[in-house]
Amino acid sequence: MGKLTVRAVLVVVLTGTVFVQALMVWALVSGSDPEDGSLPLTPLRVITILGIGTAQVALVCVWRLVTMVRRGTVFSHAAFRYVDVIIGAIVAAALVWFAVTAINAPGQREDPGVTLIMGGIGVAILGVALIVLVLRMLLAQAVARDVEAAEMQAELGEVI
């Protein structure tokens, strides 16, 4: 996938999330969508806005990491900040999902399987954070190897 394609996808997704988030804020502020009583829509709107915010934070960090890859600086300590923020955003998204599950749970008393499935999805989201954490550890090893290689190259330069 080309550099332009990655950036185009990131721009389209970020623009779409901002649009949906703006619509949700408008629905929350204007009160134009009356609640029918089946679900508490106001908390769900707030949770949706927060959930979209977690995705936007992760997208901006991915954008920064893609920029670092293009510049050849991704194997540096500066990349850890963005990876850590992505991990935090994923964990926050899981917490937001667990909040949605908790709000939805009272309506699922006859069929608790839905709540269990939603809880499983939350655990799967945390699994994504675990995968990114493992990738962070691989980045740490690559940065350490890069530093070690630079030191060895400097020593070799002194010998020659």
PDB file of C-alpha atoms in Angstrom:
ATOM      1  CA  MET A   1       0.000   0.000   0.000  1.00  0.00           C
ATOM      2  CA  GLY A   2       1.474   3.312  -1.038  1.00  0.00           C
ATOM      3  CA  LYS A   3       2.173   6.273   1.194  1.00  0.00           C
ATOM      4  CA  LEU A   4      -0.587   8.301  -0.420  1.00  0.00           C
ATOM      5  CA  THR A   5      -3.093   5.479   0.012  1.00  0.00           C
ATOM      6  CA  VAL A   6      -2.358   5.153   3.735  1.00  0.00           C
ATOM      7  CA  ARG A   7      -2.708   8.881   4.249  1.00  0.00           C
ATOM      8  CA  ALA A   8      -5.904   8.996   2.175  1.00  0.00           C
ATOM      9  CA  VAL A   9      -7.453   6.217   4.251  1.00  0.00           C
ATOM     10  CA  LEU A  10      -6.457   7.976   7.474  1.00  0.00           C
ATOM     11  CA  VAL A  11      -7.908  11.290   6.248  1.00  0.00           C
ATOM     12  CA  VAL A  12     -11.178   9.684   5.139  1.00  0.00           C
ATOM     13  CA  VAL A  13     -11.615   7.788   8.415  1.00  0.00           C
ATOM     14  CA  LEU A  14     -10.691  10.802  10.543  1.00  0.00           C
ATOM     15  CA  THR A  15     -13.049  13.054   8.558  1.00  0.00           C
ATOM     16  CA  GLY A  16     -15.854  10.514   8.880  1.00  0.00           C
ATOM     17  CA  THR A  17     -15.398  10.172  12.624  1.00  0.00           C
ATOM     18  CA  VAL A  18     -15.383  13.955  13.091  1.00  0.00           C
ATOM     19  CA  PHE A  19     -18.601  14.190  11.047  1.00  0.00           C
ATOM     20  CA  VAL A  20     -20.355  11.458  13.053  1.00  0.00           C
ATOM     21  CA  GLN A  21     -19.078  12.931  16.305  1.00  0.00           C
ATOM     22  CA  ALA A  22     -20.393  16.373  15.323  1.00  0.00           C
ATOM     23  CA  LEU A  23     -23.797  14.864  14.529  1.00  0.00           C
ATOM     24  CA  MET A  24     -23.845  13.117  17.903  1.00  0.00           C
ATOM     25  CA  VAL A  25     -22.933  16.335  19.722  1.00  0.00           C
ATOM     26  CA  TRP A  26     -25.649  18.170  17.781  1.00  0.00           C
ATOM     27  CA  ALA A  27     -28.240  15.515  18.708  1.00  0.00           C
ATOM     28  CA  LEU A  28     -27.127  15.735  22.338  1.00  0.00           C
ATOM     29  CA  VAL A  29     -27.160  19.526  22.536  1.00  0.00           C
ATOM     30  CA  SER A  30     -30.296  20.193  20.480  1.00  0.00           C
ATOM     31  CA  GLY A  31     -32.403  17.415  21.969  1.00  0.00           C
ATOM     32  CA  SER A  32     -34.005  16.932  18.553  1.00  0.00           C
ATOM     33  CA  ASP A  33     -34.149  13.134  18.893  1.00  0.00           C
ATOM     34  CA  PRO A  34     -36.641  12.338  21.666  1.00  0.00           C
ATOM     35  CA  GLU A  35     -36.026   9.274  23.758  1.00  0.00           C
ATOM     36  CA  ASP A  36     -38.685   6.601  23.431  1.00  0.00           C
ATOM     37  CA  GLY A  37     -37.855   5.063  26.814  1.00  0.00           C
ATOM     38  CA  SER A  38     -36.384   1.791  25.548  1.00  0.00           C
ATOM     39  CA  LEU A  39     -32.772   2.815  26.186  1.00  0.00           C
ATOM     40  CA  PRO A  40     -31.281   5.844  27.884  1.00  0.00           C
ATOM     41  CA  LEU A  41     -30.071   7.620  24.758  1.00  0.00           C
ATOM     42  CA  THR A  42     -28.282  10.550  26.405  1.00  0.00           C
ATOM     43  CA  PRO A  43     -25.670   8.372  28.164  1.00  0.00           C
ATOM     44  CA  LEU A  44     -25.251   6.336  24.980  1.00  0.00           C
ATOM     45  CA  ARG A  45     -24.670   9.512  22.980  1.00  0.00           C
ATOM     46  CA  VAL A  46     -22.027  10.704  25.442  1.00  0.00           C
ATOM     47  CA  ILE A  47     -20.377   7.285  25.407  1.00  0.00           C
ATOM     48  CA  THR A  48     -20.430   7.247  21.589  1.00  0.00           C
ATOM     49  CA  ILE A  49     -18.788  10.673  21.464  1.00  0.00           C
ATOM     50  CA  LEU A  50     -16.088   9.470  23.860  1.00  0.00           C
ATOM     51  CA  GLY A  51     -15.627   6.228  21.935  1.00  0.00           C
ATOM     52  CA  ILE A  52     -15.183   8.086  18.666  1.00  0.00           C
ATOM     53  CA  GLY A  53     -12.682  10.326  20.452  1.00  0.00           C
ATOM     54  CA  THR A  54     -10.584   7.300  21.375  1.00  0.00           C
ATOM     55  CA  ALA A  55     -10.534   6.238  17.737  1.00  0.00           C
ATOM     56  CA  GLN A  56      -9.510   9.738  16.660  1.00  0.00           C
ATOM     57  CA  VAL A  57      -6.636   9.810  19.136  1.00  0.00           C
ATOM     58  CA  ALA A  58      -5.404   6.459  17.826  1.00  0.00           C
ATOM     59  CA  LEU A  59      -5.719   7.656  14.204  1.00  0.00           C
ATOM     60  CA  VAL A  60      -3.655  10.781  14.869  1.00  0.00           C
ATOM     61  CA  CYS A  61      -0.955   8.670  16.540  1.00  0.00           C
ATOM     62  CA  VAL A  62      -0.935   6.243  13.609  1.00  0.00           C
ATOM     63  CA  TRP A  63      -0.578   9.259  11.291  1.00  0.00           C
ATOM     64  CA  ARG A  64       2.457  10.422  13.297  1.00  0.00           C
ATOM     65  CA  LEU A  65       3.992   6.927  13.221  1.00  0.00           C
ATOM     66  CA  VAL A  66       3.456   6.688   9.450  1.00  0.00           C
ATOM     67  CA  THR A  67       5.215  10.050   9.133  1.00  0.00           C
ATOM     68  CA  MET A  68       8.091   8.730  11.255  1.00  0.00           C
ATOM     69  CA  VAL A  69       8.337   5.644   9.034  1.00  0.00           C
ATOM     70  CA  ARG A  70       8.499   7.860   5.947  1.00  0.00           C
ATOM     71  CA  ARG A  71      11.294   9.918   7.501  1.00  0.00           C
ATOM     72  CA  GLY A  72      13.143   6.836   8.736  1.00  0.00           C
ATOM     73  CA  THR A  73      12.928   7.885  12.398  1.00  0.00           C
ATOM     74  CA  VAL A  74      10.466   5.294  13.675  1.00  0.00           C
ATOM     75  CA  PHE A  75      13.231   3.332  15.411  1.00  0.00           C
ATOM     76  CA  SER A  76      13.706   6.017  18.035  1.00  0.00           C
ATOM     77  CA  HIS A  77      12.478   6.694  21.532  1.00  0.00           C
ATOM     78  CA  ALA A  78      10.050   9.319  20.201  1.00  0.00           C
ATOM     79  CA  ALA A  79       7.918   6.558  18.658  1.00  0.00           C
ATOM     80  CA  PHE A  80       7.187   5.073  22.074  1.00  0.00           C
ATOM     81  CA  ARG A  81       5.084   8.080  23.037  1.00  0.00           C
ATOM     82  CA  TYR A  82       2.715   7.493  20.134  1.00  0.00           C
ATOM     83  CA  VAL A  83       2.541   3.734  20.678  1.00  0.00           C
ATOM     84  CA  ASP A  84       1.789   4.291  24.373  1.00  0.00           C
ATOM     85  CA  VAL A  85      -1.012   6.704  23.490  1.00  0.00           C
ATOM     86  CA  ILE A  86      -2.453   4.154  21.048  1.00  0.00           C
ATOM     87  CA  ILE A  87      -2.434   1.509  23.783  1.00  0.00           C
ATOM     88  CA  GLY A  88      -4.154   3.948  26.133  1.00  0.00           C
ATOM     89  CA  ALA A  89      -6.761   4.807  23.495  1.00  0.00           C
ATOM     90  CA  ILE A  90      -7.528   1.128  22.917  1.00  0.00           C
ATOM     91  CA  VAL A  91      -7.896   0.495  26.655  1.00  0.00           C
ATOM     92  CA  ALA A  92     -10.156   3.564  26.893  1.00  0.00           C
ATOM     93  CA  ALA A  93     -12.219   2.215  23.989  1.00  0.00           C
ATOM     94  CA  ALA A  94     -12.602  -1.090  25.844  1.00  0.00           C
ATOM     95  CA  LEU A  95     -13.759   0.772  28.956  1.00  0.00           C
ATOM     96  CA  VAL A  96     -16.238   2.728  26.855  1.00  0.00           C
ATOM     97  CA  TRP A  97     -17.513  -0.545  25.405  1.00  0.00           C
ATOM     98  CA  PHE A  98     -17.897  -2.006  28.897  1.00  0.00           C
ATOM     99  CA  ALA A  99     -19.953   1.089  29.794  1.00  0.00           C
ATOM    100  CA  VAL A 100     -22.218   0.441  26.800  1.00  0.00           C
ATOM    101  CA  THR A 101     -22.524  -3.166  27.944  1.00  0.00           C
ATOM    102  CA  ALA A 102     -23.487  -2.047  31.457  1.00  0.00           C
ATOM    103  CA  ILE A 103     -26.126   0.361  30.124  1.00  0.00           C
ATOM    104  CA  ASN A 104     -27.536  -2.325  27.822  1.00  0.00           C
ATOM    105  CA  ALA A 105     -27.475  -5.136  30.413  1.00  0.00           C
ATOM    106  CA  PRO A 106     -30.723  -4.341  32.292  1.00  0.00           C
ATOM    107  CA  GLY A 107     -32.694  -4.647  29.059  1.00  0.00           C
ATOM    108  CA  GLN A 108     -31.224  -8.100  28.440  1.00  0.00           C
ATOM    109  CA  ARG A 109     -32.487  -9.902  31.551  1.00  0.00           C
ATOM    110  CA  GLU A 110     -34.456 -12.416  29.488  1.00  0.00           C
ATOM    111  CA  ASP A 111     -31.488 -13.086  27.216  1.00  0.00           C
ATOM    112  CA  PRO A 112     -28.216 -12.567  29.132  1.00  0.00           C
ATOM    113  CA  GLY A 113     -26.266 -14.060  26.233  1.00  0.00           C
ATOM    114  CA  VAL A 114     -26.233 -10.665  24.512  1.00  0.00           C
ATOM    115  CA  THR A 115     -24.548  -9.121  27.545  1.00  0.00           C
ATOM    116  CA  LEU A 116     -22.011 -11.957  27.626  1.00  0.00           C
ATOM    117  CA  ILE A 117     -21.257 -11.491  23.941  1.00  0.00           C
ATOM    118  CA  MET A 118     -20.843  -7.747  24.444  1.00  0.00           C
ATOM    119  CA  GLY A 119     -18.513  -8.428  27.376  1.00  0.00           C
ATOM    120  CA  GLY A 120     -16.541 -10.795  25.152  1.00  0.00           C
ATOM    121  CA  ILE A 121     -16.196  -8.050  22.564  1.00  0.00           C
ATOM    122  CA  GLY A 122     -14.794  -5.782  25.290  1.00  0.00           C
ATOM    123  CA  VAL A 123     -12.258  -8.451  26.199  1.00  0.00           C
ATOM    124  CA  ALA A 124     -11.363  -8.774  22.504  1.00  0.00           C
ATOM    125  CA  ILE A 125     -10.745  -5.015  22.363  1.00  0.00           C
ATOM    126  CA  LEU A 126      -8.395  -5.407  25.323  1.00  0.00           C
ATOM    127  CA  GLY A 127      -6.736  -8.204  23.329  1.00  0.00           C
ATOM    128  CA  VAL A 128      -5.958  -5.683  20.590  1.00  0.00           C
ATOM    129  CA  ALA A 129      -4.271  -3.509  23.235  1.00  0.00           C
ATOM    130  CA  LEU A 130      -2.229  -6.541  24.246  1.00  0.00           C
ATOM    131  CA  ILE A 131      -1.152  -7.102  20.639  1.00  0.00           C
ATOM    132  CA  VAL A 132      -0.051  -3.466  20.357  1.00  0.00           C
ATOM    133  CA  LEU A 133       1.833  -3.863  23.649  1.00  0.00           C
ATOM    134  CA  VAL A 134       3.706  -6.842  22.190  1.00  0.00           C
ATOM    135  CA  LEU A 135       4.484  -4.779  19.086  1.00  0.00           C
ATOM    136  CA  ARG A 136       5.770  -2.036  21.401  1.00  0.00           C
ATOM    137  CA  MET A 137       8.137  -4.545  22.976  1.00  0.00           C
ATOM    138  CA  LEU A 138       9.355  -5.515  19.509  1.00  0.00           C
ATOM    139  CA  LEU A 139       9.915  -1.820  18.742  1.00  0.00           C
ATOM    140  CA  ALA A 140      11.912  -1.528  21.963  1.00  0.00           C
ATOM    141  CA  GLN A 141      14.118  -4.429  20.868  1.00  0.00           C
ATOM    142  CA  ALA A 142      14.577  -2.894  17.425  1.00  0.00           C
ATOM    143  CA  VAL A 143      15.534   0.474  18.928  1.00  0.00           C
ATOM    144  CA  ALA A 144      18.012  -1.247  21.265  1.00  0.00           C
ATOM    145  CA  ARG A 145      19.535  -3.121  18.321  1.00  0.00           C
ATOM    146  CA  ASP A 146      19.714   0.097  16.314  1.00  0.00           C
ATOM    147  CA  VAL A 147      21.524   1.868  19.163  1.00  0.00           C
ATOM    148  CA  GLU A 148      23.856  -1.106  19.555  1.00  0.00           C
ATOM    149  CA  ALA A 149      24.595  -1.152  15.832  1.00  0.00           C
ATOM    150  CA  ALA A 150      25.347   2.586  15.864  1.00  0.00           C
ATOM    151  CA  GLU A 151      27.753   2.107  18.782  1.00  0.00           C
ATOM    152  CA  MET A 152      29.494  -0.779  17.032  1.00  0.00           C
ATOM    153  CA  GLN A 153      29.755   1.243  13.841  1.00  0.00           C
ATOM    154  CA  ALA A 154      31.303   4.122  15.802  1.00  0.00           C
ATOM    155  CA  GLU A 155      33.817   1.761  17.404  1.00  0.00           C
ATOM    156  CA  LEU A 156      34.631   0.280  14.013  1.00  0.00           C
ATOM    157  CA  GLY A 157      35.122   3.794  12.657  1.00  0.00           C
ATOM    158  CA  GLU A 158      37.617   4.499  15.463  1.00  0.00           C
ATOM    159  CA  VAL A 159      39.555   1.320  14.715  1.00  0.00           C
ATOM    160  CA  ILE A 160      39.802   2.056  11.019  1.00  0.00           C
TER     161      ILE A 160
END
